């Protein structure tokens, strides 16, 4: 077994590109090796700012040999008077064989010419060059660039290629570079070049001579370990931002954390402002005490081991001081502003095309918050309306103009400073939650109401304009917004009918001219909700068909749909589940087919039933219906499932002994109405047709 090492060296690559390079490089290598029939073991891939390193363990030295039987023309036309015809000669030539290699095989269609082709057995060294080339050309980037006079494009200019199969160089020529056995190390502490004798020495050379930490996870661990030690030395602990940690880990090949200081007077600024200023501009972390209060220190990460750490630290401190001075200016300017001034400014900030200004949007949100609070938490209607009215004012503040990621956060702080009560200011701070599929939900009731109102307003505005997400294109994050609404509704068990809610949001736009007809926009938005619910429930380990069955019965009450789904999943483990489903599917199928030609109400005449089995079903249904209705009202879905098992024997007996589609039209209709009465109730729980047994 052999080892392959392929290192692509390039100029400093943006940190945000690295994780996709690792994933793509690894997958391309595996796919191409499989395609050419070279067996392999584990494939490793790592990236630093200056290299992508792919290593393949236990690589076969020779391609797997295969035999393939290839059939040709019928034997009857292959030879004439013992001599091969053009058909036979052409078949052999086309396969790179001679006529003497031909045989005949008997198939269902008769005798045909055939030959056995042996493929494979090619040395790995001959097969690898195009594989390695694909590992370069197959990589994707948000943006590519040219360099020099060549036409080749890549994320950053390529500088070297190391390609070794055990101790031999795999030949490759691309972008003016030739592969070899040389690599380059850290620009300061191990520049190189260094020559690699064999593939098995790669990691040792990279670590000891190149002074490079190849693994991204190891770089992050080093930053955290040494960073915490440095913070502890000044009596604090690091405020870790994990997305920033990943970015910083992608900026250094040899990360060295250091702690710097800033003037304690800057601690008058809100913690969120200080952290954002450090993180966004300086790629640094804050340091706090055990009570969560910031200390006048920060943690920076260098890409070298400085000879004069104090000098380097002063440079970082000087730049951060300028940033914090700016932040303090924004803070003081904003504190001097009045809420009414910001509300006036919102009238001149465009929301989206013909949908008016951000002032218009805040008034719509105010009204929608009032409607939601009236239905969900009437005691908070006034606070919800106020939160909706001022929720966007921080968009015109100096601070959010500089740090857009602080929108909402600064809104809450400024609302508090300007005398709004805690309920209102907290709600403003939670309006953008949840920020992702697994991120925290609003903790406050008013915050949850405001979050839903804001998201619904944006959703209906976009759908009315026909700006509906397609594929990966979702510039207004509507998928995230809809999932956020669903999560809030389920978390709080809030029963709001989505059609009513979205209609209210759409009505808030008044007489705007829409691109889509009003009802079409509403229907498309509801279907959009349905798809998000379906995907979300499926991600929670509910079987896809079961999710479909539950949503077919109704999805506009999101917590109710999930409760029915949970009961259905629990019911599926019962011994009689499959037979019950088959029985109810049969009833539903009959009704579905007949619905095309007749309208059924579910009202039947028990006096016109003839067979004992149908009379028994009618009696059982009559006895069970009141129980069903009570359980449905109480949302006792487990009880409803148990009731279904009770009624099943009567339904089975009905199908075993009663001819539904009889010749007597009146009798047939009465029996169909009986089944309709059954199906209409069961259909509230789930569409059993969607289940497969």
C-alpha angles and dihedrals in degrees: 000000000000137000124227123201120186119178122182110200120202143158117277107309120208110262092234090064097055104079092052090047090055093049096044095043092052094046094046091051093050093046095049094046090050090047094056094042100247111146117224143171125214122356117207125192130183134167136202127179089274107034149033111209121194119184126186120199127205095010116179112247091214132038116254113264117234136186120213127187110217119193123208138177124336113284090235092069097036099077134031120189089347094305124112115253126220088266093060095041092048093049093051093045092048090057093046092248136112128250089251089066093060123108134172128246130193116234135170087271096049136264119342137178114257142171136193115237120199115206135175128036091120117143116255091235090064094048101044104072095074089042091056092044089054089052087062103036093041094060115105130212135186085235133011130199142206122225134188116354096312129107096222115115130204138153090269132355114291114236108175144000124211114190121168131167101194100307099339128091115240105223115238133156121190138142091005093304130116120208118243145149098273128105134179126227140202110334093235110020101036112008098161140144095225124187117224115215096196142357093252091063095056102100093044093052093046091052102038104033105019091043090217127141101218101189117079091207090052091051090052091049091051091051092049096044097047092034093057090047091052092047091048089056089064093043099261148088131238121261097224119209102191098202089052090046089056091049094048090048087058094051098060135055091191107025117203116180120210132180120232132184137228135192110286089223088077088068087083086078118088114272091240091056094050093048093046092049091051095043103041100040104027103025086231134136128233124239121221139179126244090274092058094253116139119248123210092261138090136195119232128182121223127198093222143036103257122223089210107033093174092058092049091047092053090053092055091045092052093053094044091050090058091050093049091048088057091049091050090052091051090048096052093043091052093047089056092055125093124232089233091057091054091048088054091050091053088066088069097047113092116227102192128331110286093000093093132236132323085257089060090048093051090052091051090049090049091055094044091049088053092051093049094046091049089056099037113022111006092179090066099046096109094047092045091052092048092049090051092050096053101028095105100042094100089064088080094045121111092237097054089043087063099033108033091177089069095065109128091016092068090039089062093046094048092045089055092047091050093054104263114148122258094256092057097043092046091050092052089052092052099045095105095048131148094045094183144006093279102024124114122285125227109282096202123072092227090048091053091050092049092047092053093046094051093048094046092049092053092044096053093043091054094044092049088055091047092247094141120161115256124187110322092340108108107134094167094048091238093157090055091046094051092047088050091055091049092049093050093048093050094042092054096032089233113173106212118149106234094216091056092044096049092043088056090049091050092047089056090072092065117196099353113147107244128205091218123049109262097247092046091053090049093048092048091049091051091049088049088055090049092055092048091050090049093052093043095050091045089054088058092066096263110141111255095235090049090052090051091049093052095046093048087063091054139314106179090090096061100187090044092051091051092047091052090048093051091050091048091052091049090047090053090070092059115106094239097046100102095046091047091052092049090051095049092043089057091053092046092049092053092050093045092054094046093047088073092067106025140031114239123195101181092245111128135173109239091196091064095055112108111181122074091231094056092045089051092049091050091049092047091048091048091051094045099042097077090048090049092051093049092048091046091052090050091044090236093160094165088056090049091053090052089049089054090057089051094053096044098085090057091050092048091050089049092056092043095052109023129074102215097185096052125156094251101090095200092050092045092052092048091052091048090051088053090053090045090056088054097043095046090059096043090046090065089067101042144329098253090191087073092061121086120210 
